[in-house]
Short mmCIF file of C-alpha atoms and ligand atoms in Angstrom, two decimals:
data_model
loop_
_atom_site.label_atom_id
_atom_site.label_comp_id
_atom_site.label_asym_id
_atom_site.label_seq_id
_atom_site.Cartn_x
_atom_site.Cartn_y
_atom_site.Cartn_z
CA MET A 247 -6.47 25.04 5.22
CA LEU A 248 -4.04 22.53 6.69
CA GLN A 249 -3.48 22.07 10.38
CA SER A 250 -1.35 19.69 12.41
CA ILE A 251 -3.55 17.78 14.87
CA GLU A 252 -2.27 15.78 17.81
CA ALA A 253 -3.74 12.32 17.21
CA ARG A 254 -4.07 11.37 20.89
CA THR A 255 -5.87 14.52 22.04
CA GLY A 256 -7.33 16.05 18.90
CA ALA A 257 -5.61 19.34 19.83
CA ALA A 258 -4.56 21.68 17.03
CA ILE A 259 -0.83 22.43 17.14
CA GLY A 260 0.88 25.45 15.61
CA GLU A 261 -0.10 27.56 12.63
CA ARG A 262 -2.62 26.73 9.95
CA TRP A 263 -1.44 27.00 6.38
CA ALA A 264 -3.02 27.10 2.98
CA GLU A 265 -3.27 24.09 0.71
CA SER A 266 -1.55 24.18 -2.69
CA THR A 267 -3.34 26.40 -5.19
CA GLY A 268 -4.20 25.29 -8.69
CA THR A 269 -1.33 27.41 -10.03
CA GLU A 270 1.13 25.84 -7.57
CA ILE A 271 0.02 22.34 -8.57
CA ASP A 272 0.42 23.16 -12.25
CA GLU A 273 3.87 24.62 -11.58
CA ALA A 274 4.93 21.51 -9.67
CA VAL A 275 3.83 19.32 -12.58
CA ARG A 276 5.57 21.61 -15.09
CA ALA A 277 8.83 21.40 -13.15
CA ALA A 278 8.54 17.60 -13.02
CA ALA A 279 7.82 17.46 -16.75
CA ASN A 280 10.83 19.67 -17.51
CA ALA A 281 13.08 17.39 -15.47
CA ALA A 282 11.68 14.14 -16.88
CA ASP A 283 13.87 13.66 -20.00
CA ASP A 284 17.19 14.32 -18.30
CA PHE A 285 16.28 12.29 -15.26
CA ALA A 286 15.14 9.38 -17.45
CA SER A 287 18.58 9.16 -19.03
CA THR A 288 20.57 9.30 -15.79
CA ALA A 289 22.96 6.44 -15.18
CA ALA A 290 22.23 3.89 -12.49
CA ALA A 291 24.95 5.25 -10.22
CA ARG A 292 23.36 8.70 -10.17
CA ARG A 293 19.93 7.41 -9.20
CA GLY A 294 21.45 5.05 -6.66
CA ALA A 295 23.29 7.98 -5.08
CA LEU A 296 20.05 9.98 -4.87
CA LEU A 297 18.16 7.13 -3.17
CA ARG A 298 20.97 6.54 -0.68
CA ALA A 299 21.22 10.25 0.11
CA LEU A 300 17.47 10.36 0.78
CA ALA A 301 17.83 7.43 3.19
CA ASP A 302 20.77 9.12 4.94
CA ALA A 303 18.83 12.37 5.27
CA LEU A 304 15.85 10.60 6.85
CA GLU A 305 18.15 8.94 9.35
CA ALA A 306 19.96 12.17 10.14
CA ASP A 307 16.64 13.82 11.04
CA ARG A 308 15.20 10.70 12.71
CA GLU A 309 14.59 12.12 16.16
CA ALA A 310 12.57 15.10 14.98
CA LEU A 311 10.74 13.19 12.24
CA VAL A 312 9.70 10.32 14.50
CA ALA A 313 8.54 12.68 17.26
CA LEU A 314 6.48 14.61 14.74
CA ALA A 315 5.05 11.42 13.24
CA ASP A 316 4.11 10.22 16.71
CA ARG A 317 2.38 13.49 17.51
CA GLU A 318 0.38 13.48 14.27
CA SER A 319 -0.38 9.74 14.07
CA GLY A 320 -0.32 8.44 17.66
CA LEU A 321 1.35 5.26 16.39
CA GLY A 322 4.06 5.25 19.06
CA LEU A 323 7.84 5.63 18.94
CA PRO A 324 8.85 1.95 18.61
CA ARG A 325 6.55 1.36 15.64
CA LEU A 326 7.54 4.64 13.96
CA ASN A 327 11.27 4.08 14.44
CA GLY A 328 10.78 0.64 12.91
CA GLU A 329 8.83 2.15 10.04
CA LEU A 330 11.56 4.68 9.38
CA ASP A 331 14.10 1.81 9.33
CA ARG A 332 11.97 0.01 6.81
CA THR A 333 11.69 3.16 4.68
CA THR A 334 15.46 3.73 4.55
CA PHE A 335 16.03 -0.01 3.94
CA GLN A 336 13.62 0.28 1.03
CA LEU A 337 15.34 3.37 -0.45
CA ARG A 338 18.75 1.66 -0.22
CA GLY A 339 17.29 -1.58 -1.57
CA PHE A 340 16.05 0.24 -4.67
CA ALA A 341 19.50 1.86 -4.99
CA ASP A 342 21.04 -1.64 -5.01
CA GLU A 343 18.50 -2.79 -7.59
CA VAL A 344 19.16 0.11 -9.93
CA GLU A 345 22.92 -0.24 -9.54
CA ARG A 346 22.80 -3.91 -10.44
CA GLY A 347 21.01 -2.93 -13.64
CA ALA A 348 17.35 -3.75 -12.88
CA ALA A 349 15.95 -0.52 -14.35
CA HIS A 350 17.98 -0.91 -17.53
CA ALA A 351 17.45 -4.63 -18.11
CA LEU A 352 16.74 -5.44 -21.75
CA THR A 353 15.76 -8.38 -23.92
CA ASP A 354 17.80 -8.75 -27.08
CA ASP A 355 16.72 -11.00 -29.95
CA ALA A 356 19.39 -11.36 -32.64
CA ALA A 357 18.40 -10.97 -36.28
CA VAL A 358 17.73 -14.22 -38.15
CA ALA A 359 18.30 -14.34 -41.89
CA GLY A 360 15.55 -15.67 -44.14
CA ALA A 361 11.88 -15.19 -44.75
CA PRO A 362 9.44 -14.61 -41.87
CA PRO A 363 8.16 -16.01 -39.62
CA ALA A 364 11.51 -17.70 -38.84
CA GLY A 365 13.54 -14.85 -40.34
CA ARG A 366 13.37 -11.60 -38.41
CA PRO A 367 15.11 -8.28 -37.75
CA ARG A 368 17.07 -7.66 -34.58
CA LEU A 369 14.71 -6.65 -31.80
CA THR A 370 15.89 -5.15 -28.53
CA CYS A 371 13.25 -4.49 -25.92
CA VAL A 372 14.25 -1.72 -23.52
CA ARG A 373 12.22 -0.05 -20.80
CA VAL A 374 11.70 3.69 -20.71
CA PRO A 375 10.61 5.68 -17.65
CA ILE A 376 6.96 6.58 -18.09
CA GLY A 377 7.31 10.24 -17.01
CA PRO A 378 6.14 12.32 -14.02
CA VAL A 379 4.27 10.23 -11.43
CA ALA A 380 1.59 11.67 -9.13
CA MET A 381 1.98 9.99 -5.77
CA PHE A 382 -0.74 9.87 -3.09
CA SER A 383 0.38 9.09 0.46
CA ALA A 384 -1.71 7.06 2.90
CA SER A 385 -2.44 8.17 6.46
CA ASN A 386 -1.54 4.94 8.23
CA PHE A 387 2.15 4.70 7.24
CA PRO A 388 3.62 8.18 7.81
CA PHE A 389 6.97 7.01 6.43
CA ALA A 390 6.70 3.77 4.46
CA PHE A 391 3.66 4.76 2.33
CA SER A 392 4.15 8.49 2.52
CA VAL A 393 6.38 11.21 1.07
CA LEU A 394 9.55 9.10 0.72
CA GLY A 395 7.82 5.72 0.87
CA GLY A 396 7.80 2.81 -1.55
CA ASP A 397 5.96 4.56 -4.39
CA THR A 398 8.36 7.50 -4.42
CA ALA A 399 11.41 5.23 -4.06
CA SER A 400 10.31 2.96 -6.90
CA ALA A 401 9.40 5.85 -9.22
CA LEU A 402 12.73 7.60 -8.64
CA ALA A 403 14.57 4.28 -9.10
CA ALA A 404 12.78 3.87 -12.42
CA GLY A 405 13.89 7.36 -13.51
CA CYS A 406 10.58 9.17 -13.09
CA PRO A 407 10.15 12.52 -11.32
CA VAL A 408 7.46 12.46 -8.63
CA VAL A 409 4.85 14.97 -7.56
CA VAL A 410 3.82 13.85 -4.08
CA LYS A 411 0.51 14.76 -2.52
CA GLY A 412 1.07 14.73 1.23
CA HIS A 413 -1.63 13.22 3.42
CA PRO A 414 -3.57 15.81 5.47
CA ALA A 415 -3.52 13.50 8.52
CA HIS A 416 0.23 14.13 8.96
CA PRO A 417 0.70 17.49 7.22
CA GLU A 418 3.60 18.85 9.28
CA LEU A 419 5.59 15.63 8.96
CA SER A 420 4.88 15.57 5.23
CA ARG A 421 6.15 19.08 4.63
CA ARG A 422 9.23 18.54 6.80
CA THR A 423 10.04 15.37 4.85
CA ALA A 424 9.47 17.23 1.59
CA VAL A 425 11.88 20.02 2.61
CA LEU A 426 14.47 17.39 3.42
CA ALA A 427 13.93 15.65 0.05
CA ARG A 428 14.24 18.93 -1.87
CA LYS A 429 17.55 19.67 -0.18
CA VAL A 430 18.88 16.23 -1.10
CA VAL A 431 17.83 16.61 -4.74
CA ASP A 432 19.55 19.99 -4.85
CA ALA A 433 22.73 18.68 -3.17
CA GLN A 434 22.84 15.87 -5.73
CA GLY A 435 22.92 18.47 -8.52
CA LEU A 436 19.57 17.32 -9.90
CA PRO A 437 16.81 19.68 -11.05
CA ALA A 438 14.17 20.51 -8.43
CA GLY A 439 11.53 19.01 -10.71
CA VAL A 440 12.74 15.50 -9.80
CA PHE A 441 10.88 15.82 -6.50
CA GLN A 442 7.84 18.05 -6.17
CA PHE A 443 5.35 18.26 -3.33
CA VAL A 444 1.81 19.55 -3.00
CA GLN A 445 -0.55 19.51 -0.07
CA GLY A 446 -4.28 19.70 0.38
CA ALA A 447 -7.12 18.70 2.62
CA SER A 448 -9.71 18.81 -0.12
CA ILE A 449 -10.28 16.44 -2.98
CA GLU A 450 -9.73 19.24 -5.54
CA VAL A 451 -5.96 19.14 -5.00
CA GLY A 452 -5.71 15.46 -5.85
CA VAL A 453 -8.13 15.72 -8.74
CA ARG A 454 -6.22 18.64 -10.30
CA LEU A 455 -2.97 16.70 -9.96
CA VAL A 456 -4.37 13.59 -11.65
CA ARG A 457 -5.87 15.72 -14.45
CA ALA A 458 -2.60 17.58 -15.13
CA PRO A 459 -1.76 16.63 -18.74
CA ALA A 460 1.96 16.01 -18.07
CA ILE A 461 1.29 13.45 -15.32
CA ALA A 462 2.01 10.04 -16.84
CA ALA A 463 0.90 7.68 -14.04
CA VAL A 464 -0.64 7.75 -10.58
CA ALA A 465 0.48 5.73 -7.57
CA PHE A 466 -2.19 5.76 -4.88
CA THR A 467 -2.34 4.10 -1.47
CA GLY A 468 -5.48 4.63 0.54
CA SER A 469 -9.15 3.90 0.86
CA TYR A 470 -11.34 2.12 -1.64
CA LYS A 471 -13.52 5.22 -1.87
CA GLY A 472 -10.66 7.62 -2.59
CA GLY A 473 -8.93 5.20 -4.93
CA ILE A 474 -12.00 4.54 -7.02
CA ALA A 475 -12.80 8.26 -7.29
CA LEU A 476 -9.29 9.09 -8.49
CA ALA A 477 -9.06 6.05 -10.79
CA LYS A 478 -12.16 7.39 -12.54
CA VAL A 479 -10.52 10.81 -12.94
CA ALA A 480 -7.41 9.14 -14.42
CA ALA A 481 -9.52 7.07 -16.84
CA GLU A 482 -11.62 10.05 -17.97
CA ARG A 483 -8.69 12.26 -18.96
CA PRO A 484 -8.42 13.03 -22.67
CA ARG A 485 -5.29 10.82 -22.45
CA PRO A 486 -6.06 8.18 -19.81
CA ILE A 487 -3.07 7.09 -17.73
CA PRO A 488 -2.24 4.05 -15.57
CA PHE A 489 -3.63 4.30 -12.06
CA TYR A 490 -1.83 2.06 -9.59
CA GLY A 491 -4.26 2.04 -6.68
CA GLU A 492 -3.46 -0.06 -3.60
CA LEU A 493 -6.71 -0.05 -1.69
CA GLY A 494 -8.29 -1.58 1.39
CA SER A 495 -8.51 -5.28 2.05
CA VAL A 496 -10.13 -7.75 4.49
CA ASN A 497 -7.24 -10.26 4.53
CA PRO A 498 -9.12 -13.47 5.34
CA LEU A 499 -7.36 -16.01 7.55
CA VAL A 500 -8.55 -19.60 7.29
CA VAL A 501 -8.00 -21.91 10.26
CA LEU A 502 -8.10 -25.54 9.12
CA PRO A 503 -8.93 -28.27 11.64
CA SER A 504 -5.34 -29.56 11.77
CA ALA A 505 -4.11 -26.13 12.93
CA LEU A 506 -6.31 -26.45 16.01
CA ALA A 507 -4.69 -29.72 17.00
CA SER A 508 -1.67 -27.81 18.31
CA ASP A 509 -1.70 -24.92 20.77
CA SER A 510 -4.75 -23.04 19.63
CA ALA A 511 -4.66 -20.60 22.58
CA GLU A 512 -1.23 -19.43 21.48
CA LEU A 513 -2.45 -19.03 17.89
CA ALA A 514 -5.42 -17.02 19.18
CA ALA A 515 -3.11 -14.72 21.17
CA THR A 516 -0.87 -14.17 18.13
CA LEU A 517 -3.90 -13.38 16.02
CA ALA A 518 -5.33 -10.94 18.58
CA GLY A 519 -1.98 -9.12 18.55
CA SER A 520 -2.10 -8.82 14.77
CA ILE A 521 -5.72 -7.60 14.81
CA CYS A 522 -4.89 -4.85 17.30
CA LEU A 523 -1.47 -3.91 15.89
CA GLY A 524 -1.48 -0.17 15.20
CA ALA A 525 -5.13 -0.11 16.38
CA GLY A 526 -5.94 -2.29 13.37
CA GLN A 527 -4.91 0.44 10.96
CA PHE A 528 -2.97 -1.81 8.61
CA CYS A 529 -3.96 -2.55 5.03
CA THR A 530 -2.99 -6.16 5.85
CA SER A 531 -4.90 -6.34 9.14
CA PRO A 532 -6.89 -9.62 9.37
CA GLY A 533 -10.60 -8.76 9.11
CA VAL A 534 -12.23 -12.16 8.48
CA ILE A 535 -11.30 -15.34 10.36
CA VAL A 536 -12.73 -18.55 8.93
CA VAL A 537 -13.04 -21.20 11.64
CA PRO A 538 -14.45 -24.75 11.46
CA GLU A 539 -17.63 -25.53 13.35
CA GLY A 540 -17.24 -27.88 16.32
CA THR A 541 -15.69 -27.89 19.77
CA ALA A 542 -12.07 -27.26 18.70
CA GLY A 543 -13.26 -24.26 16.68
CA ASP A 544 -15.39 -23.07 19.62
CA ALA A 545 -12.36 -23.22 21.92
CA PHE A 546 -10.27 -21.25 19.44
CA VAL A 547 -12.93 -18.55 19.03
CA SER A 548 -13.35 -18.32 22.79
CA ALA A 549 -9.55 -17.96 23.24
CA LEU A 550 -9.51 -15.28 20.54
CA ALA A 551 -12.33 -13.39 22.28
CA THR A 552 -10.50 -13.57 25.62
CA ALA A 553 -7.25 -12.36 24.06
CA LEU A 554 -9.03 -9.49 22.29
CA ARG A 555 -10.79 -8.36 25.47
CA GLY A 556 -7.37 -7.97 27.05
CA MET A 557 -6.04 -5.79 24.24
CA GLN A 558 -6.03 -2.03 24.34
CA PRO A 559 -5.70 -0.43 20.90
CA HIS A 560 -4.25 3.07 21.01
CA ALA A 561 -5.87 6.22 19.66
CA MET A 562 -6.66 6.09 15.95
CA LEU A 563 -4.95 8.24 13.32
CA SER A 564 -7.61 10.90 13.14
CA ALA A 565 -11.11 11.73 14.34
CA GLY A 566 -12.38 10.96 10.82
CA ILE A 567 -10.86 7.47 10.77
CA ARG A 568 -12.23 6.79 14.26
CA ALA A 569 -15.72 7.89 13.20
CA THR A 570 -15.57 5.64 10.12
CA PHE A 571 -14.49 2.71 12.34
CA GLU A 572 -17.41 3.29 14.72
CA ARG A 573 -19.84 3.53 11.81
CA GLY A 574 -18.55 0.25 10.37
CA VAL A 575 -18.87 -1.53 13.71
CA ALA A 576 -22.36 -0.09 14.25
CA GLN A 577 -23.39 -1.47 10.87
CA TRP A 578 -22.12 -4.93 11.82
CA ARG A 579 -23.85 -4.68 15.19
CA GLY A 580 -27.09 -3.93 13.39
CA THR A 581 -26.82 -7.08 11.24
CA PRO A 582 -29.28 -9.61 12.73
CA GLN A 583 -27.34 -12.68 11.53
CA LEU A 584 -24.20 -11.51 13.35
CA ALA A 585 -23.57 -12.41 17.01
CA PRO A 586 -21.27 -9.93 18.79
CA LEU A 587 -18.63 -11.81 20.85
CA VAL A 588 -16.44 -8.90 21.91
CA ASP A 589 -18.34 -5.64 21.98
CA ASP A 590 -17.37 -3.72 25.06
CA ASP A 591 -17.33 -0.25 23.52
CA THR A 592 -18.15 2.16 26.28
CA GLY A 593 -17.78 5.24 24.12
CA GLY A 594 -14.39 5.98 25.65
CA GLU A 595 -11.56 7.99 24.22
CA LEU A 596 -9.79 4.92 22.87
CA PRO A 597 -11.28 2.45 20.39
CA ARG A 598 -12.16 -1.05 21.58
CA PRO A 599 -11.77 -4.20 19.50
CA PHE A 600 -14.91 -5.74 18.04
CA LEU A 601 -15.41 -9.43 17.27
CA GLY A 602 -18.58 -10.77 15.72
CA GLU A 603 -19.54 -14.25 14.59
CA VAL A 604 -21.59 -15.25 11.56
CA SER A 605 -22.28 -18.49 9.72
CA GLY A 606 -20.61 -19.20 6.39
CA ALA A 607 -23.94 -19.09 4.55
CA ASP A 608 -24.98 -15.75 6.07
CA PHE A 609 -21.57 -14.24 5.39
CA ILE A 610 -21.58 -15.35 1.74
CA ALA A 611 -25.09 -13.97 1.25
CA ASN A 612 -24.39 -10.52 2.73
CA ARG A 613 -22.04 -8.44 0.58
CA ALA A 614 -21.88 -5.65 3.15
CA LEU A 615 -19.97 -8.03 5.44
CA HIS A 616 -17.20 -8.44 2.84
CA GLU A 617 -16.10 -4.82 3.13
CA GLU A 618 -13.15 -3.62 5.18
CA VAL A 619 -13.85 -1.96 8.54
CA PHE A 620 -10.56 -0.13 9.00
CA GLY A 621 -9.52 -0.69 12.62
CA SER A 622 -9.56 -3.56 15.13
CA ALA A 623 -12.86 -5.10 13.96
CA VAL A 624 -13.07 -8.74 12.95
CA LEU A 625 -15.66 -11.24 11.82
CA VAL A 626 -15.38 -14.92 12.67
CA VAL A 627 -17.06 -16.95 9.93
CA ARG A 628 -17.96 -20.48 11.01
CA VAL A 629 -17.83 -23.09 8.25
CA ALA A 630 -18.95 -26.71 8.07
CA SER A 631 -16.17 -27.83 5.70
CA THR A 632 -13.04 -26.82 3.83
CA HIS A 633 -15.27 -26.59 0.78
CA GLU A 634 -17.36 -23.92 2.51
CA ALA A 635 -14.15 -22.07 3.49
CA THR A 636 -13.26 -22.06 -0.21
CA GLN A 637 -16.66 -20.52 -0.99
CA VAL A 638 -16.08 -17.82 1.63
CA LEU A 639 -12.80 -16.83 -0.08
CA ALA A 640 -14.50 -16.73 -3.46
CA ALA A 641 -17.26 -14.51 -2.05
CA ILE A 642 -14.76 -12.02 -0.62
CA GLY A 643 -12.99 -11.63 -3.94
CA GLY A 644 -9.79 -9.56 -4.17
CA SER A 645 -7.62 -9.20 -1.09
CA LEU A 646 -4.01 -8.23 -0.44
CA THR A 647 -3.48 -11.43 1.53
CA VAL A 648 -5.04 -14.76 2.41
CA THR A 649 -3.59 -16.73 5.32
CA LEU A 650 -4.05 -20.50 5.53
CA TRP A 651 -3.25 -22.20 8.81
CA GLY A 652 -3.02 -25.99 8.68
CA ALA A 653 -2.53 -26.61 4.95
CA GLU A 654 0.54 -28.79 5.52
CA THR A 655 -0.97 -31.98 4.17
CA GLN A 656 -2.02 -32.24 0.56
CA SER A 657 -5.56 -33.37 -0.21
CA GLU A 658 -8.10 -32.51 -2.87
CA ASP A 659 -9.86 -30.13 -0.44
CA THR A 660 -6.62 -28.36 0.52
CA ARG A 661 -5.60 -28.03 -3.13
CA ARG A 662 -8.95 -26.40 -3.92
CA LEU A 663 -8.58 -24.06 -0.97
CA VAL A 664 -5.04 -23.06 -1.96
CA ARG A 665 -6.22 -22.54 -5.54
CA ALA A 666 -9.06 -20.29 -4.29
CA ALA A 667 -6.58 -18.36 -2.12
CA THR A 668 -4.19 -17.76 -5.03
CA GLN A 669 -7.16 -16.68 -7.15
CA VAL A 670 -8.17 -13.90 -4.78
CA ALA A 671 -4.94 -12.72 -3.10
CA GLY A 672 -1.65 -11.10 -3.99
CA ARG A 673 0.14 -12.92 -1.15
CA VAL A 674 -0.80 -16.27 0.42
CA LEU A 675 0.68 -17.04 3.83
CA PHE A 676 1.00 -20.56 5.23
CA SER A 677 2.11 -19.49 8.70
CA GLY A 678 2.14 -16.38 10.83
CA VAL A 679 -0.06 -13.32 10.44
CA PRO A 680 -0.46 -10.98 7.47
CA THR A 681 0.57 -7.75 9.18
CA GLY A 682 4.19 -7.02 8.25
CA VAL A 683 5.21 -6.89 4.58
CA ALA A 684 8.83 -7.76 3.74
CA VAL A 685 10.57 -5.64 1.10
CA THR A 686 12.12 -8.20 -1.26
CA ALA A 687 12.25 -9.10 -4.94
CA ALA A 688 9.61 -11.84 -4.55
CA GLN A 689 7.11 -9.72 -2.62
CA HIS A 690 3.72 -9.09 -4.15
CA HIS A 691 1.63 -6.47 -2.39
CA GLY A 692 -1.46 -6.11 -4.53
CA GLY A 693 -4.07 -8.58 -5.69
CA PRO A 694 -7.29 -8.69 -7.66
CA TYR A 695 -9.70 -5.75 -7.41
CA PRO A 696 -10.60 -4.25 -4.96
CA ALA A 697 -7.22 -4.88 -3.28
CA SER A 698 -5.54 -3.20 -6.22
CA THR A 699 -6.70 -1.53 -9.40
CA GLN A 700 -3.77 -3.23 -11.25
CA PRO A 701 -3.55 -6.88 -10.14
CA PHE A 702 -0.39 -7.56 -12.17
CA THR A 703 1.69 -5.07 -10.22
CA THR A 704 2.99 -4.68 -6.69
CA SER A 705 3.50 -1.54 -4.61
CA VAL A 706 5.96 -3.18 -2.19
CA GLY A 707 9.18 -4.94 -3.15
CA TYR A 708 11.58 -4.28 -5.99
CA ALA A 709 9.13 -5.24 -8.73
CA ALA A 710 7.26 -2.03 -7.80
CA MET A 711 9.68 -0.23 -10.13
CA ASP A 712 8.22 -2.08 -13.14
CA ARG A 713 5.05 0.02 -12.83
CA PHE A 714 6.93 3.04 -14.08
CA LEU A 715 9.00 1.46 -16.87
CA ARG A 716 7.25 1.07 -20.21
CA PRO A 717 8.62 -1.54 -22.65
CA VAL A 718 9.67 -0.31 -26.10
CA ALA A 719 10.90 -2.71 -28.79
CA LEU A 720 13.75 -1.20 -30.82
CA GLN A 721 13.91 -2.78 -34.27
CA ASP A 722 17.37 -2.79 -35.88
CA PRO A 723 18.63 -0.05 -33.55
CA PRO A 724 21.89 1.69 -34.44
CA GLN A 725 25.01 0.51 -32.58
CA TRP A 726 25.29 3.71 -30.53
CA MET A 727 21.92 2.93 -28.99
CA LEU A 728 22.90 -0.64 -28.19
CA ASP A 729 26.07 0.70 -26.58
CA ARG A 730 23.87 2.47 -24.00
CA LYS A 731 22.94 -0.97 -22.60
CA GLY A 732 19.35 -0.10 -21.86
CA VAL A 733 19.93 3.41 -20.51
CA PRO A 734 17.34 5.60 -22.29
CA VAL A 735 18.70 8.27 -24.64
P1 NAP B 1043 -7.65 7.99 2.03
O1 NAP B 1043 -8.47 8.80 2.94
O2 NAP B 1043 -8.28 7.44 0.81
O3 NAP B 1043 -6.41 8.94 1.67
C1 NAP B 1043 -5.47 8.67 0.64
C2 NAP B 1043 -5.36 9.91 -0.24
O4 NAP B 1043 -6.47 9.96 -1.13
C3 NAP B 1043 -5.33 11.22 0.48
O5 NAP B 1043 -4.36 12.04 -0.11
C4 NAP B 1043 -6.73 11.76 0.25
O6 NAP B 1043 -6.71 13.17 0.23
C5 NAP B 1043 -7.06 11.26 -1.12
N1 NAP B 1043 -8.49 11.12 -1.37
C6 NAP B 1043 -9.38 10.40 -0.63
N2 NAP B 1043 -10.60 10.46 -1.21
C7 NAP B 1043 -10.47 11.21 -2.32
C8 NAP B 1043 -11.37 11.61 -3.35
N3 NAP B 1043 -12.66 11.26 -3.35
N4 NAP B 1043 -10.88 12.38 -4.34
C9 NAP B 1043 -9.59 12.76 -4.34
N5 NAP B 1043 -8.70 12.41 -3.41
C10 NAP B 1043 -9.12 11.65 -2.41
O7 NAP B 1043 -7.01 6.75 2.78
P2 NAP B 1043 -6.24 6.73 4.19
O8 NAP B 1043 -7.16 7.16 5.27
O9 NAP B 1043 -4.97 7.41 4.08
O10 NAP B 1043 -5.88 5.17 4.41
C11 NAP B 1043 -6.74 4.24 4.95
C12 NAP B 1043 -7.08 3.21 3.87
O11 NAP B 1043 -5.94 2.93 3.07
C13 NAP B 1043 -7.52 1.88 4.45
O12 NAP B 1043 -8.59 1.42 3.70
C14 NAP B 1043 -6.30 0.99 4.24
O13 NAP B 1043 -6.59 -0.38 4.14
C15 NAP B 1043 -5.77 1.54 2.95
N6 NAP B 1043 -4.35 1.25 2.79
C16 NAP B 1043 -3.97 0.41 1.79
C17 NAP B 1043 -2.65 0.08 1.64
C18 NAP B 1043 -2.20 -0.85 0.55
O14 NAP B 1043 -1.01 -1.01 0.38
N7 NAP B 1043 -3.11 -1.46 -0.17
C19 NAP B 1043 -1.69 0.64 2.49
C20 NAP B 1043 -2.11 1.52 3.48
C21 NAP B 1043 -3.46 1.82 3.61
P3 NAP B 1043 -7.70 14.05 1.14
O15 NAP B 1043 -7.59 13.52 2.52
O16 NAP B 1043 -7.14 15.41 0.93
O17 NAP B 1043 -9.04 13.86 0.57
#
């Protein structure tokens, strides 16, 4: 059963309702499959109009949606209004992209007379929508990574129907958004199968959706555990399908000595703000801070500890996420090599930030310390050299982001560090903090496993559409097909 829970109090609000049955899930997938061919061949203007109408509808219902999101997530009105802005910006951005021809871009190689290999037929590579996409929302972005978030926007832009699985941590918001989306699809004269919605609070719902034979790809944003379980289901189908899983990440931030020459107290305050933003419930929240040994590093760590003690993260998204946070912190606390620096948890209603310190060697040796603790929990790793910082990055492996502070001057050490950062991250920052992900063409929100199950793709930014467009080379196609200029038949 599904139930709306007030995040701040844990109180149940309103009726309980049943999760989608197996038959309902199959029907949703069937409707999406029936709509797939016609939707795939829609012109750019039609898809652009749909995306813009979805953005308009979200804005028209803003007050009620944001209030509901706040009740179910506890993330606060300013953040949620901003997230809704980002979500509508994203929908309209994809509309612009489609209208300027991005989904229908093609590569055309003219025929060359003569014998191969120089001689060749005409080859035109087009991209065809992959088919119905199963979309899994995350709990921590009730708009931007939920029902009408980036995965849905990019799949619709590509010409693929979506079957969204709402997240049980914001069930009422999810179903209200889904009702709104259905109305828009209908008003646009499109078949209902273009947007389908299922709900569940048990893993069976998601598993059945991924196993449905007509589902052609899965877009998942969520935990490592959930992502890996569903990726396995996708891979074990009689016809395995792409699984685009955007998972958890520790987002290391490396402070080089030159960064500490300027106002390190201000940097520490900025960092503390990023660590506690949204109670640390960001996939890009910094979880590992690599700091040089020595007095300047000591002063920075001390300023960070002071700033963190003054922070007050708000209630977490759900009792389950809070319990997982506390378990993660308890595990760190129980690690003998780790010195707690900020650990003032008094078992209160609200979570408290945790900061622990560990040496580079102990961190590298202990794999358990490389895992994300979702929430405001951070490890400071003290290193003797830039070379050791490079080894810390290599030990962490895949991450959505790596931030390097103080890499302004080129040297062999800095080059190695930057190389290590680009090896392990989807996005490398040279200033600022990793929380906050701009929606642009150049964005890459992904990275090597375990940040993403598909390191060549992004789930944020306009390239996210490419995940749902499969290249097909047309050899000597008839003129009528070329006249379609990349729009699938
Ligand atoms: P989650 O609990 O994994 O939920 C995501 C979805 O997966 C839900 O629909 C959930 O459904 C389903 N699920 C989880 N385990 C499953 C299993 N074993 N089998 C089938 N379905 C399963 O994640 P979350 O709590 O929403 O989000 C927190 C995590 O997401 C953090 O680790 C965060 O870093 C990560 N995140 C990553 C990104 C990114 O872009 N990389 C963005 C946001 C969040 P049920 O609840 O019904 O099981």
